[in-house]
PDB file of C-alpha atoms in Angstrom:
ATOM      1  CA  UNK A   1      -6.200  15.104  24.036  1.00 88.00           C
ATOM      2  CA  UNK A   2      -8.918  14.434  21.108  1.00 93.00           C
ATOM      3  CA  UNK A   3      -9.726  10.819  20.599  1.00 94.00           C
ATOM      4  CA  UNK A   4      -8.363  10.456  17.002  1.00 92.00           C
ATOM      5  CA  UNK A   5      -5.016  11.889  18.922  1.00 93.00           C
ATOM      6  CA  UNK A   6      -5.306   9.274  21.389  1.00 96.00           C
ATOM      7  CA  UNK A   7      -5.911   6.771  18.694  1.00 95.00           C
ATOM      8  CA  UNK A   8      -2.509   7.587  17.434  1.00 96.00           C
ATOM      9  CA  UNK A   9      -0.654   7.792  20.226  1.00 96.00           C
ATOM     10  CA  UNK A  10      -1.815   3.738  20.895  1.00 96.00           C
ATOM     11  CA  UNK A  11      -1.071   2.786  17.362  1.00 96.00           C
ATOM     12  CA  UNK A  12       2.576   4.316  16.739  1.00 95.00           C
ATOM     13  CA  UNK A  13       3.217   2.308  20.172  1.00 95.00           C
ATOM     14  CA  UNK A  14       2.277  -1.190  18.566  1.00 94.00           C
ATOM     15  CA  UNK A  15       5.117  -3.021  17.939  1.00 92.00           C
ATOM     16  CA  UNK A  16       3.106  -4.528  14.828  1.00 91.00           C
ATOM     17  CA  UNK A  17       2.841  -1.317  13.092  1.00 93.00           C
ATOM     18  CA  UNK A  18       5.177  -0.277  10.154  1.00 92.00           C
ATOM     19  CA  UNK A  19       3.710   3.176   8.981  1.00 93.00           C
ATOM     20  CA  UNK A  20       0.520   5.377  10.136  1.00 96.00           C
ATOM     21  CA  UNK A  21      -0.861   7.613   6.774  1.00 96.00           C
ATOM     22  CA  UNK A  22      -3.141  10.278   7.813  1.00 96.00           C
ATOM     23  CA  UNK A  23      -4.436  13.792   6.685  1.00 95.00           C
ATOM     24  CA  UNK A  24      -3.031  17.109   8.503  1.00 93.00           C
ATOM     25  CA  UNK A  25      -5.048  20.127   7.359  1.00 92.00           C
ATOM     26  CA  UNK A  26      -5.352  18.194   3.564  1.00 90.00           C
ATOM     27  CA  UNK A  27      -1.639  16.951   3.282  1.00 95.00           C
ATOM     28  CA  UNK A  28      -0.950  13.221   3.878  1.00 96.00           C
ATOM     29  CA  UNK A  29       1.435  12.961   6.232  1.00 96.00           C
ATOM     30  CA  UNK A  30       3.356   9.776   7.407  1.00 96.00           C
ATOM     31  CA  UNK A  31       4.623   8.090  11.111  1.00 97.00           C
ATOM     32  CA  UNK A  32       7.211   6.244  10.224  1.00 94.00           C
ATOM     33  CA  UNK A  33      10.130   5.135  12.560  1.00 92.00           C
ATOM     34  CA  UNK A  34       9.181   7.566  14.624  1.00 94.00           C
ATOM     35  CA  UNK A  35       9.279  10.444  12.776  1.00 95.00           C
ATOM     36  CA  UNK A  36       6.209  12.420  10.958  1.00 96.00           C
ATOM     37  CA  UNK A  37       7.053  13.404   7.173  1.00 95.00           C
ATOM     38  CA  UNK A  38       5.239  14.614   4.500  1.00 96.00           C
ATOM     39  CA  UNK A  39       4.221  11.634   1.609  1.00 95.00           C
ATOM     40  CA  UNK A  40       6.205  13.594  -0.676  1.00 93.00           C
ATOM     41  CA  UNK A  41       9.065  12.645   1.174  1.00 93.00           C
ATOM     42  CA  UNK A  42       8.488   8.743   1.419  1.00 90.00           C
ATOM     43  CA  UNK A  43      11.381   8.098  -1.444  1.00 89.00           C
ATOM     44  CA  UNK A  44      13.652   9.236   1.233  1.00 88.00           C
ATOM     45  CA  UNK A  45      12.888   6.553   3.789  1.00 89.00           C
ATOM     46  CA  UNK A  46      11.326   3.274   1.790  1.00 87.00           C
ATOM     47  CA  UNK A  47      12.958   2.416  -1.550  1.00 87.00           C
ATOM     48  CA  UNK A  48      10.893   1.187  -4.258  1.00 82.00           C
ATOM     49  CA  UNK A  49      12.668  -1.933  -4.382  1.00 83.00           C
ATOM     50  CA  UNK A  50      11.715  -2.538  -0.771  1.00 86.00           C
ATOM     51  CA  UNK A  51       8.472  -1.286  -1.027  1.00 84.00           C
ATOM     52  CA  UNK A  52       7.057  -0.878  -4.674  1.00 85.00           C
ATOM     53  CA  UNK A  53       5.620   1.919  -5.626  1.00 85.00           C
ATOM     54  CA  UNK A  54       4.103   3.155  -1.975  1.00 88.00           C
ATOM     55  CA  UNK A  55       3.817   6.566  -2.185  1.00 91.00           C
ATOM     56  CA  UNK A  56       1.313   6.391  -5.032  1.00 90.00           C
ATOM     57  CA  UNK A  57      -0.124   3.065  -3.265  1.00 88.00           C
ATOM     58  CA  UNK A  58      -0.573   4.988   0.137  1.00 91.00           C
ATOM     59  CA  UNK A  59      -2.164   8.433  -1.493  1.00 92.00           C
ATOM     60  CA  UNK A  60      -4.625   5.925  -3.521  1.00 90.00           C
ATOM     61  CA  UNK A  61      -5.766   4.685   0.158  1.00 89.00           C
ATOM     62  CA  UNK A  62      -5.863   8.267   1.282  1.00 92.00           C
ATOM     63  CA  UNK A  63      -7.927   9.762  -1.529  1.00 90.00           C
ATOM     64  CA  UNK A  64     -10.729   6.288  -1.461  1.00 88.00           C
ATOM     65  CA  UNK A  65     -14.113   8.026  -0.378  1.00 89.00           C
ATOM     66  CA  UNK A  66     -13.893   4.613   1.971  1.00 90.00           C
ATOM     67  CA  UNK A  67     -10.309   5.688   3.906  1.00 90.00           C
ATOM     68  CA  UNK A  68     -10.770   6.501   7.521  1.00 90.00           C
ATOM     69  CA  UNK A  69      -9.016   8.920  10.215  1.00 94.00           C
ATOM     70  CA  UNK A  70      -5.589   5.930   9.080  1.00 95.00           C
ATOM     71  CA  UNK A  71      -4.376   4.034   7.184  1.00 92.00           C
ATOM     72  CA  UNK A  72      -1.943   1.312   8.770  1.00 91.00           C
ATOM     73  CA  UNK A  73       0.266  -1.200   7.531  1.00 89.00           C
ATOM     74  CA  UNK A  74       1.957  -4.272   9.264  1.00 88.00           C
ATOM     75  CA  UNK A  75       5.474  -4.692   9.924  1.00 88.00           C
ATOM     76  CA  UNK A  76       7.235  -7.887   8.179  1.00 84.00           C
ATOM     77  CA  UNK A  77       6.411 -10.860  10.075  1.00 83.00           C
ATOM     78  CA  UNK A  78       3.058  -9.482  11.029  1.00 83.00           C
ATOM     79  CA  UNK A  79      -0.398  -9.824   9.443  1.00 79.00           C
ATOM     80  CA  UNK A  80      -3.307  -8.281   9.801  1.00 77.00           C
ATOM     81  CA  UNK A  81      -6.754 -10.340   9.514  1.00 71.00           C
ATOM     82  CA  UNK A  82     -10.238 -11.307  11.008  1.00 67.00           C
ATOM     83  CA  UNK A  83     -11.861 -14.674  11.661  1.00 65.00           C
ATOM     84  CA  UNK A  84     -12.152 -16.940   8.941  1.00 68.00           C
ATOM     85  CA  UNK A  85      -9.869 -15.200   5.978  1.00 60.00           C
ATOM     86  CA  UNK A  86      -7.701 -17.680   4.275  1.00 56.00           C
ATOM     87  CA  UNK A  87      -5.389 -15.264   3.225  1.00 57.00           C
ATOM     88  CA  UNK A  88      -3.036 -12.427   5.534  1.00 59.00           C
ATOM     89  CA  UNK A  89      -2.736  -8.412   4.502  1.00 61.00           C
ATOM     90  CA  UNK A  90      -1.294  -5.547   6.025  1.00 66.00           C
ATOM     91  CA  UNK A  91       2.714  -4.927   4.692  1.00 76.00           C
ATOM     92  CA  UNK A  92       3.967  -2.360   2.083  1.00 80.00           C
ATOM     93  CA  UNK A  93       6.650  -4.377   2.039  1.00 77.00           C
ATOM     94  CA  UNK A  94       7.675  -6.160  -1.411  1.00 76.00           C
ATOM     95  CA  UNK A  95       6.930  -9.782  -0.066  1.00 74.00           C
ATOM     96  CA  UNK A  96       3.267  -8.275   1.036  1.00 71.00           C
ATOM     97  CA  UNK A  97       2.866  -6.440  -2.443  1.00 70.00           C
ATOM     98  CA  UNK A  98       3.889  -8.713  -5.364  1.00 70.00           C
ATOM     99  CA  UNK A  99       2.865 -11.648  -7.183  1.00 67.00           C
ATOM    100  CA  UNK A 100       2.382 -12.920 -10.335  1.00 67.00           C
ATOM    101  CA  UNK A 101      -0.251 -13.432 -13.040  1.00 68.00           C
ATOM    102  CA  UNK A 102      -0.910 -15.730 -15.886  1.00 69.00           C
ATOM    103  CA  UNK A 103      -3.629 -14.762 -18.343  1.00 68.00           C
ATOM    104  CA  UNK A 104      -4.295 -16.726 -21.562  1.00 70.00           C
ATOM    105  CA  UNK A 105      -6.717 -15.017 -23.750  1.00 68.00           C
ATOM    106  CA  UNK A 106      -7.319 -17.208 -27.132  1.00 75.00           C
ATOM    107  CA  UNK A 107      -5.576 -16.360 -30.056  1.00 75.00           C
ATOM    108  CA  UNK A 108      -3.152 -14.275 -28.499  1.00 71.00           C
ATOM    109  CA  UNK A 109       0.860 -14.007 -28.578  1.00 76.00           C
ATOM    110  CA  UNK A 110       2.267 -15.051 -24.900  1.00 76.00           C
ATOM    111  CA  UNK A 111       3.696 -11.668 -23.425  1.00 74.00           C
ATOM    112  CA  UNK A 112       6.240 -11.882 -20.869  1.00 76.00           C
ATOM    113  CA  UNK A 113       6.545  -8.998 -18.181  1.00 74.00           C
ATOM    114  CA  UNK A 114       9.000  -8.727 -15.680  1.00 75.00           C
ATOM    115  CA  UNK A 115       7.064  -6.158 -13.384  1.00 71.00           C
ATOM    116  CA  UNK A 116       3.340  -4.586 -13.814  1.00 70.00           C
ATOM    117  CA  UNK A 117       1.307  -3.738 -11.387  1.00 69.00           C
ATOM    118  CA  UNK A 118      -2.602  -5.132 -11.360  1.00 67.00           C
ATOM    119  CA  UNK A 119      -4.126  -2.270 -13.051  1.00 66.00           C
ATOM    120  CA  UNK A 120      -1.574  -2.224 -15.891  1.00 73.00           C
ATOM    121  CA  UNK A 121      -1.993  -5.891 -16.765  1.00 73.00           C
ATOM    122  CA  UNK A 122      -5.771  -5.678 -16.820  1.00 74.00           C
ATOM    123  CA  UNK A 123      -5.303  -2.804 -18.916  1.00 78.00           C
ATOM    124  CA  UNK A 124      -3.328  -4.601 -21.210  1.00 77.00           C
ATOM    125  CA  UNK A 125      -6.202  -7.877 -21.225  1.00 75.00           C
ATOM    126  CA  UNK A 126      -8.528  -4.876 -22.270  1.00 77.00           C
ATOM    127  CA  UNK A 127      -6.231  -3.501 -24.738  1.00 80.00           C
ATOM    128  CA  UNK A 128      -5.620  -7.003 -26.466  1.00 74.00           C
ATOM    129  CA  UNK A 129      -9.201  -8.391 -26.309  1.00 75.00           C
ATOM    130  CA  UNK A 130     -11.184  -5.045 -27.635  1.00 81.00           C
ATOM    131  CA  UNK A 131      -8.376  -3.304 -30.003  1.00 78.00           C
ATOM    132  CA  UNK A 132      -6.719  -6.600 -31.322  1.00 59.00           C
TER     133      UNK A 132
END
């Protein structure tokens, strides 16, 4: 048994662990419940209500010149974090994934958005500061 097979056989034991991402021959593939699907097939097992947008979350990990041999994420009511950190990570969960923003940028109209993700309202603070 290879040691990244060993890894993985240890992590889809841990009761902390939600969902193992890694790469088969170039295809991200997913451990989840313990079954092995392709990420195409996520929408089939977490709903986007549940767990916002994690298919395109999980392939954004994948892709990162930074991601190792897997990507893991915590089970609700478990956090992952080192030493001193005053804040927890780990959950693709929505409670783990959402929060909210306030931005005041002077001499704007207030804008209220019911759901955007990060990129989309720094986008938007882009859009209104350098195009009016």
């Amino acid at each position: 048994m290879s040691e990244k097979e060993r890894v993985f056989d240890v992590l889809k034991n841990l009761d902390c662990v939600e969902l193992i991402a890694f790469k088969e021959n170039e295809e991200i593939k997913i451990h989840y419940k313990g079954e092995t699907i392709g990420l195409d097939n996520i929408g089939s097992y977490l709903s986007n209500e549940e767990y916002p947008f994690a298919k395109e979350r999980i392939a954004g990990l994948m892709e990162s010149e930074r991601c190792g041999d897997f990507v893991i994420t915590a089970k609700k009511g478990y956090e992952f974090q080192k030493g001193e950190n005053k804040g927890a990570h780990g959950g693709l969960n929505f409670e783990d994934s959402v929060s909210f923003a306030v931005a005041h940028i002077p001499g704007q109209k207030e804008i209220n958005i019911d759901f955007a993700l990060s990129v989309d309202v720094v986008r938007m603070a882009f859009e209104k500061v350098y195009n009016g």
